[in-house]
mmCIF file of C-alpha atoms in Angstrom:
data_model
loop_
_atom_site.group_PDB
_atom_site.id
_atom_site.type_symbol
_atom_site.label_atom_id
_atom_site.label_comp_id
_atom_site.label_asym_id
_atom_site.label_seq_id
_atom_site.Cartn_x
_atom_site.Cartn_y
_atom_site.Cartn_z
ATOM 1 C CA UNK A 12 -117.521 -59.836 -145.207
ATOM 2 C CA UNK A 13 -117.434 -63.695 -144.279
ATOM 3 C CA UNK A 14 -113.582 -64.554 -143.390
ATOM 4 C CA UNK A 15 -112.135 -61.095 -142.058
ATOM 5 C CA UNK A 16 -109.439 -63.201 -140.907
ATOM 6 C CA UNK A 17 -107.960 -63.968 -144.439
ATOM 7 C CA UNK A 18 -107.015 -59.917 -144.405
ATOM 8 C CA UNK A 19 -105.902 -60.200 -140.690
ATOM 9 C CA UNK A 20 -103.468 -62.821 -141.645
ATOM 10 C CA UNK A 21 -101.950 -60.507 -144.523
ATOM 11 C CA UNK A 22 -101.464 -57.834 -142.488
ATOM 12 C CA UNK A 23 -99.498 -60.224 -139.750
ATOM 13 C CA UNK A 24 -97.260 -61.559 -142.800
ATOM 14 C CA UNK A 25 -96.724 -58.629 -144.391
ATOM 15 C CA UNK A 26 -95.474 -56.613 -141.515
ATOM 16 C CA UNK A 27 -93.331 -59.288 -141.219
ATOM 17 C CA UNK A 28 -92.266 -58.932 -144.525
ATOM 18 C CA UNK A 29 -91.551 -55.099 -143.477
ATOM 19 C CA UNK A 30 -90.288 -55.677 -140.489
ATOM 20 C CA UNK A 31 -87.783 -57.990 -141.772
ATOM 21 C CA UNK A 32 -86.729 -56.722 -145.999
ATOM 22 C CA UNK A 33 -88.646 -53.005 -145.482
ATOM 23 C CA UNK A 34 -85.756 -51.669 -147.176
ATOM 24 C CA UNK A 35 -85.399 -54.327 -149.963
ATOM 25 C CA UNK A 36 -87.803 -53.254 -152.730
ATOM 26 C CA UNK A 37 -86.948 -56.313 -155.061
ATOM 27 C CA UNK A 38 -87.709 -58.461 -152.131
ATOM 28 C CA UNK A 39 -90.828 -56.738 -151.007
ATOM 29 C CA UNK A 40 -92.062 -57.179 -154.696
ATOM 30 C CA UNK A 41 -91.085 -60.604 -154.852
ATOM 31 C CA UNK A 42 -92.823 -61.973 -151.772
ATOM 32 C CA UNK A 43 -95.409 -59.032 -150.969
ATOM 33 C CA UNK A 44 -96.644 -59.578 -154.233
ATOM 34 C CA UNK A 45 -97.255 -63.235 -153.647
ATOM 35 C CA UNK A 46 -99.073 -62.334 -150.417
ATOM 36 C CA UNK A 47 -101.373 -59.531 -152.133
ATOM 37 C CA UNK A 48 -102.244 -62.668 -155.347
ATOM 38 C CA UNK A 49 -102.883 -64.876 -152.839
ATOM 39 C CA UNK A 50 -105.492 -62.148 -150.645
ATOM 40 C CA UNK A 51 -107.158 -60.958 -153.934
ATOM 41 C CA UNK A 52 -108.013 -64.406 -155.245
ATOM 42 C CA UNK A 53 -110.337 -65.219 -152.140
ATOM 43 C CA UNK A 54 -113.455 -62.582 -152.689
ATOM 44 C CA UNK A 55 -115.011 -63.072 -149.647
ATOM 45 C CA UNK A 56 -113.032 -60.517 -147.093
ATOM 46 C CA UNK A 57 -113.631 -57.318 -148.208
ATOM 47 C CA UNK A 58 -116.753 -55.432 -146.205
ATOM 48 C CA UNK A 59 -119.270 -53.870 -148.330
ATOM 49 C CA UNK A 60 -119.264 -50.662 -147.369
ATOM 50 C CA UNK A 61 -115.474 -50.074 -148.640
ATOM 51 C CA UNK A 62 -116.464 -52.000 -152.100
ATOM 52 C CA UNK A 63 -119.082 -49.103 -153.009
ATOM 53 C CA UNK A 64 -118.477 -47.327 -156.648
ATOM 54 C CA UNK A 65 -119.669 -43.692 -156.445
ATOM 55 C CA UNK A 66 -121.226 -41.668 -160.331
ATOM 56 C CA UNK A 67 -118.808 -38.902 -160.072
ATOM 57 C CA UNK A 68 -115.259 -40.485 -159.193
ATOM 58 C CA UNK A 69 -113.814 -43.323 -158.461
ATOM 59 C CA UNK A 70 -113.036 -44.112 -154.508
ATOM 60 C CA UNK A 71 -110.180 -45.057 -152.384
ATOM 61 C CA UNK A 72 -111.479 -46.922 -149.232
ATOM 62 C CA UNK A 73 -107.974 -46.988 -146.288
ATOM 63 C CA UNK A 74 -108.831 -50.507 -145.096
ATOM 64 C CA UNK A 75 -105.417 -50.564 -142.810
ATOM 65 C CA UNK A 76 -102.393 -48.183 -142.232
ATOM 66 C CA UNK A 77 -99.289 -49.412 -140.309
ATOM 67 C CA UNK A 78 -98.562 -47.454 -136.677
ATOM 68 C CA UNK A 79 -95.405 -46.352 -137.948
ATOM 69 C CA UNK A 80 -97.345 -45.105 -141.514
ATOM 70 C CA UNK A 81 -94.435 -47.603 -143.518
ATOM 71 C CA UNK A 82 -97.247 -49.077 -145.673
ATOM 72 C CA UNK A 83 -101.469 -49.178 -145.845
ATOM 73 C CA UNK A 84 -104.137 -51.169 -147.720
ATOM 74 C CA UNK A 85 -106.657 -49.428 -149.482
ATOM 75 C CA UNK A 86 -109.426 -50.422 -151.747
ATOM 76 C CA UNK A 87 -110.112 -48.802 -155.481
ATOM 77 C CA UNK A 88 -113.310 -48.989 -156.936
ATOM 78 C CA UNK A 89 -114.063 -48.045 -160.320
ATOM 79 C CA UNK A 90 -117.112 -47.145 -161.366
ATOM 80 C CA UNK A 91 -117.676 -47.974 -165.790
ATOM 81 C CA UNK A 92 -115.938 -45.503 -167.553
ATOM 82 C CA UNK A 93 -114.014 -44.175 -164.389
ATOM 83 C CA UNK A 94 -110.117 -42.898 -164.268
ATOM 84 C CA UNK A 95 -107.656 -41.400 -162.945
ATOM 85 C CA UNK A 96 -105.692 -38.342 -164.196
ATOM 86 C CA UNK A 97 -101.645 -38.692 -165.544
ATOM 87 C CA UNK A 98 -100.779 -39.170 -162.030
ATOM 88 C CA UNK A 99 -97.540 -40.658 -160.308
ATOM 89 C CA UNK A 100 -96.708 -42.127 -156.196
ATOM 90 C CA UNK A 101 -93.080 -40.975 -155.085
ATOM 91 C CA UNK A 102 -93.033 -44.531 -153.049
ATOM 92 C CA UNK A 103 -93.187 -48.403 -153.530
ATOM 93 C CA UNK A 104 -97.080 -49.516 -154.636
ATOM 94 C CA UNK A 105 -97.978 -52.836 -156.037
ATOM 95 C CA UNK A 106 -101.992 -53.134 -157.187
ATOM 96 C CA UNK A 107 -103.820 -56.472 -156.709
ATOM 97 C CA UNK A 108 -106.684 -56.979 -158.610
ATOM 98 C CA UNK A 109 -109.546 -58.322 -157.263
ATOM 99 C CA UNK A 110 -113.040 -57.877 -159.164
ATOM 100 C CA UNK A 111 -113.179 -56.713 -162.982
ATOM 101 C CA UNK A 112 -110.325 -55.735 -164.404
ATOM 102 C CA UNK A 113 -107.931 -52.439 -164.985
ATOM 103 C CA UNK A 114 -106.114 -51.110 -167.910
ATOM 104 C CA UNK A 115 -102.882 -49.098 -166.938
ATOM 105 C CA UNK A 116 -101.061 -46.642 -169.685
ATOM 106 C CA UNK A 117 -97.771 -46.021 -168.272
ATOM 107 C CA UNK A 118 -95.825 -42.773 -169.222
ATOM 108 C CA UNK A 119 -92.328 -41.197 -169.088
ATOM 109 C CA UNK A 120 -90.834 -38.738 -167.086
ATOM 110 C CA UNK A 121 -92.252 -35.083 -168.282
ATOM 111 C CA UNK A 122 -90.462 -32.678 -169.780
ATOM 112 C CA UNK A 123 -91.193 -29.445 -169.577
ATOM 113 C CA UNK A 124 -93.280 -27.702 -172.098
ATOM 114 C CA UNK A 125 -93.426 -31.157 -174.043
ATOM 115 C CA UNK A 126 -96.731 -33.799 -174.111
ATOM 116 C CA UNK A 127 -96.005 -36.511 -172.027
ATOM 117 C CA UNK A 128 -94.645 -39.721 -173.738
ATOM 118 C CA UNK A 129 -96.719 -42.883 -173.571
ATOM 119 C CA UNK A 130 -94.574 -46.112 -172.666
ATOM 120 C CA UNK A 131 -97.545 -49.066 -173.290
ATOM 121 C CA UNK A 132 -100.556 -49.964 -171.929
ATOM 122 C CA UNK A 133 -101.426 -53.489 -170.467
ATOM 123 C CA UNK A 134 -104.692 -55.185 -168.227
ATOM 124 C CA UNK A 135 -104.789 -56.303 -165.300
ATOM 125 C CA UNK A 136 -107.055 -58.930 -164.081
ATOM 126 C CA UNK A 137 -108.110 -61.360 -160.881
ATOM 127 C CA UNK A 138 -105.173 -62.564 -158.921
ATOM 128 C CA UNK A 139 -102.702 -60.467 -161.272
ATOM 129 C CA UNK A 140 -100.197 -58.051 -159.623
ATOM 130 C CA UNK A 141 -98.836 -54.702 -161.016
ATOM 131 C CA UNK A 142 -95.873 -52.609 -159.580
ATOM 132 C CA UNK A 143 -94.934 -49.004 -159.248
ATOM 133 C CA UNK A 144 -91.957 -46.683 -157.657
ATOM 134 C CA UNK A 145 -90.030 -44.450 -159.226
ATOM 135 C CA UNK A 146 -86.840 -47.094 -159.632
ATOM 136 C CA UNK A 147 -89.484 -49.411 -162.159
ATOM 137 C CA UNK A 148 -92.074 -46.699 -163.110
ATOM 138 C CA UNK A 149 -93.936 -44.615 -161.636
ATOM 139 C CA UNK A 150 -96.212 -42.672 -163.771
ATOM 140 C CA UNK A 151 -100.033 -43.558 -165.224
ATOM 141 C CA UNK A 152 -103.481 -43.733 -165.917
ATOM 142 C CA UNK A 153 -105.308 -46.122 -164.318
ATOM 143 C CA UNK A 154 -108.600 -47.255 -165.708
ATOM 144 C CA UNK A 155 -112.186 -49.595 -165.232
ATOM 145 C CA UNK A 156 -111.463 -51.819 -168.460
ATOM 146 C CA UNK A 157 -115.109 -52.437 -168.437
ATOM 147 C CA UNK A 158 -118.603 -50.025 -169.368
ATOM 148 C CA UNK A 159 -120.725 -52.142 -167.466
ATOM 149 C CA UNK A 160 -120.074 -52.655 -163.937
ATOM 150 C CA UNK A 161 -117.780 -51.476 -161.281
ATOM 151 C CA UNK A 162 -113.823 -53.321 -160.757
ATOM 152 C CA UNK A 163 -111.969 -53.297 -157.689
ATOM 153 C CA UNK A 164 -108.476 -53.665 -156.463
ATOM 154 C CA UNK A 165 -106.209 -53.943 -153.282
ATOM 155 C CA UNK A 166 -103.060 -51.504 -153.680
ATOM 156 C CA UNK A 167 -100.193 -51.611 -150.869
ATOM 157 C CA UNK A 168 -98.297 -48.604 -150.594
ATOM 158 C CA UNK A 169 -94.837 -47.595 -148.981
ATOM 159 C CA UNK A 170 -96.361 -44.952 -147.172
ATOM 160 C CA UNK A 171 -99.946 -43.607 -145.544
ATOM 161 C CA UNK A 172 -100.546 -43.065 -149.153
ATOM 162 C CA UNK A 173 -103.505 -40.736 -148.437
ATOM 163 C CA UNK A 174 -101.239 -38.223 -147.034
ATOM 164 C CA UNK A 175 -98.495 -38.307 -149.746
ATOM 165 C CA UNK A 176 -97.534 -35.148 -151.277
ATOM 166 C CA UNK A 177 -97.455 -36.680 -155.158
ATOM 167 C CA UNK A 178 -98.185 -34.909 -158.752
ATOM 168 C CA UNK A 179 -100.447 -34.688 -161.471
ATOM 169 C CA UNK A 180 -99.548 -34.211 -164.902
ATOM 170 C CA UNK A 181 -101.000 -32.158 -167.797
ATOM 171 C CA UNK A 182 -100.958 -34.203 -170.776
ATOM 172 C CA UNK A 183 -100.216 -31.306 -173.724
ATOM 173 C CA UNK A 184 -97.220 -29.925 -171.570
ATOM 174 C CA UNK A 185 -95.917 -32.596 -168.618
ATOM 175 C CA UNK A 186 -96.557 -29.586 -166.107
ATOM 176 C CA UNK A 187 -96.908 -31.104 -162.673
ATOM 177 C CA UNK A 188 -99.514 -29.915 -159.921
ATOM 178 C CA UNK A 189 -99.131 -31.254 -156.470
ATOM 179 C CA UNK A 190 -102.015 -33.163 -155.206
ATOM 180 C CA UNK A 191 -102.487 -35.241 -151.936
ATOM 181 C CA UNK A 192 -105.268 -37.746 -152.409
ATOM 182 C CA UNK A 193 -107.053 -38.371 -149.009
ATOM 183 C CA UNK A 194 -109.363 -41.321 -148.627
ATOM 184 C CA UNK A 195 -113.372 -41.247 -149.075
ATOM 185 C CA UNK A 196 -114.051 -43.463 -145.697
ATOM 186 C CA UNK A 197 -113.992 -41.574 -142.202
ATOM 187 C CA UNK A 198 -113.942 -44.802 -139.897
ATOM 188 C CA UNK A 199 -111.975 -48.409 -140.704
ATOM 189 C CA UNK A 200 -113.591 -51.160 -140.707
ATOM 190 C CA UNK A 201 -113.201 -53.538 -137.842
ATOM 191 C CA UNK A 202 -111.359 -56.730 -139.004
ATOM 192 C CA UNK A 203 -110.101 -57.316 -135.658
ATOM 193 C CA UNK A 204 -113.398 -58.076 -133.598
ATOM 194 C CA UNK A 205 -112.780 -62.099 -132.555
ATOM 195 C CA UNK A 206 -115.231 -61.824 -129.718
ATOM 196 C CA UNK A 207 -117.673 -64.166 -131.208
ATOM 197 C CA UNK A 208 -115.334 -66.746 -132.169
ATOM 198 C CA UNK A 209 -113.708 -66.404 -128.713
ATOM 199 C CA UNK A 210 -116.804 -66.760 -127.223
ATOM 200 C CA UNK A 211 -117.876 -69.985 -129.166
ATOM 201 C CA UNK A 212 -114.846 -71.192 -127.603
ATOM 202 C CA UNK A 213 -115.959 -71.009 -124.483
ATOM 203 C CA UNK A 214 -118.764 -72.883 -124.524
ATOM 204 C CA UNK A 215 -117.352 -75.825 -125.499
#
């Protein structure tokens, strides 16, 4: 991690963003999305430790959770091969992607006893921005588009997203099973430490 302050400076503009339109999805897409292109495009913030692919599953890193739990930041890393089940978020999420690249297959709403019904498939790359809630879609599989090396993105969520109560889906019938996803890091990592810098200052 060389400029910690590049995700410092989201977080101040996007609470802002919050604080301000929190209730305003289109709006919140519109100009949260722009903030998340503009973080992802600059590879040089994210600490190592929360960029680590694991062989068995893919991992969500929390990198930042709001006081009042309206949004948090969290890092995906996708090991080759790596995805998730049908799975959907009950909130607003928009996914930023920052190394590699993802394929989402989006799906309809299940009915019961019937397989669930794909809606299209598309990639995401660097800099690019995808959106889910249930008012513009909300169910999918998330993929690494690539068999040799790991892909990572930056998803915002309208919630503490690790403690959401949300729902898989079985693919032959559209039965949902509740799940609540946790995150795999036990500490945050420390984007706020500006001793050093304010301590250069003071020698001058």
């Amino acid at each position: 991690m060389s400029n910690p302050r590049r995700f410092r400076d989201f977080i101040a503009a996007f609470s802002a963003l919050v604080d301000a339109h929190g209730a305003d999805e289109r709006r919140l897409f519109d100009e949260g999305g722009r903030l998340l292109s503009a973080l992802v495009l600059q590879d040089d913030w994210l600490p190592d430790e929360f960029a680590q692919a694991a062989a068995d599953s893919y991992r969500q890193y929390l990198l930042y959770c709001d006081p009042r739990e309206r949004f948090s930041v969290v890092s995906f890393v996708w090991g080759p091969g790596q995805k998730t089940p049908i799975h959907d978020h009950t909130v607003w999420g928009m996914v930023g992607m920052m190394r590699g690249e993802e394929r989402c297959e989006e799906f309809g709403a299940p009915v019961a006893g019937q397989p669930m019904t794909p809606r299209g498939s598309h990639p995401v790359r660097p800099g690019e921005i995808d959106f889910v809630s249930p008012r513009v879609g909300d169910i999918h599989v998330v993929s690494n588009a690539l068999s040799d090396r790991p892909s990572i993105s930056i998803h915002v969520y309208g919630a503490n997203i690790g403690a959401v109560s949300r729902h898989v889906f079985d693919a032959a019938t559209g039965t949902p099973k509740p799940f609540v996803s946790g995150y795999h890091n036990a500490v945050l990592p420390n984007f706020w430490d500006r001793s050093a810098e304010v301590r250069a200052g003071l020698a001058q």
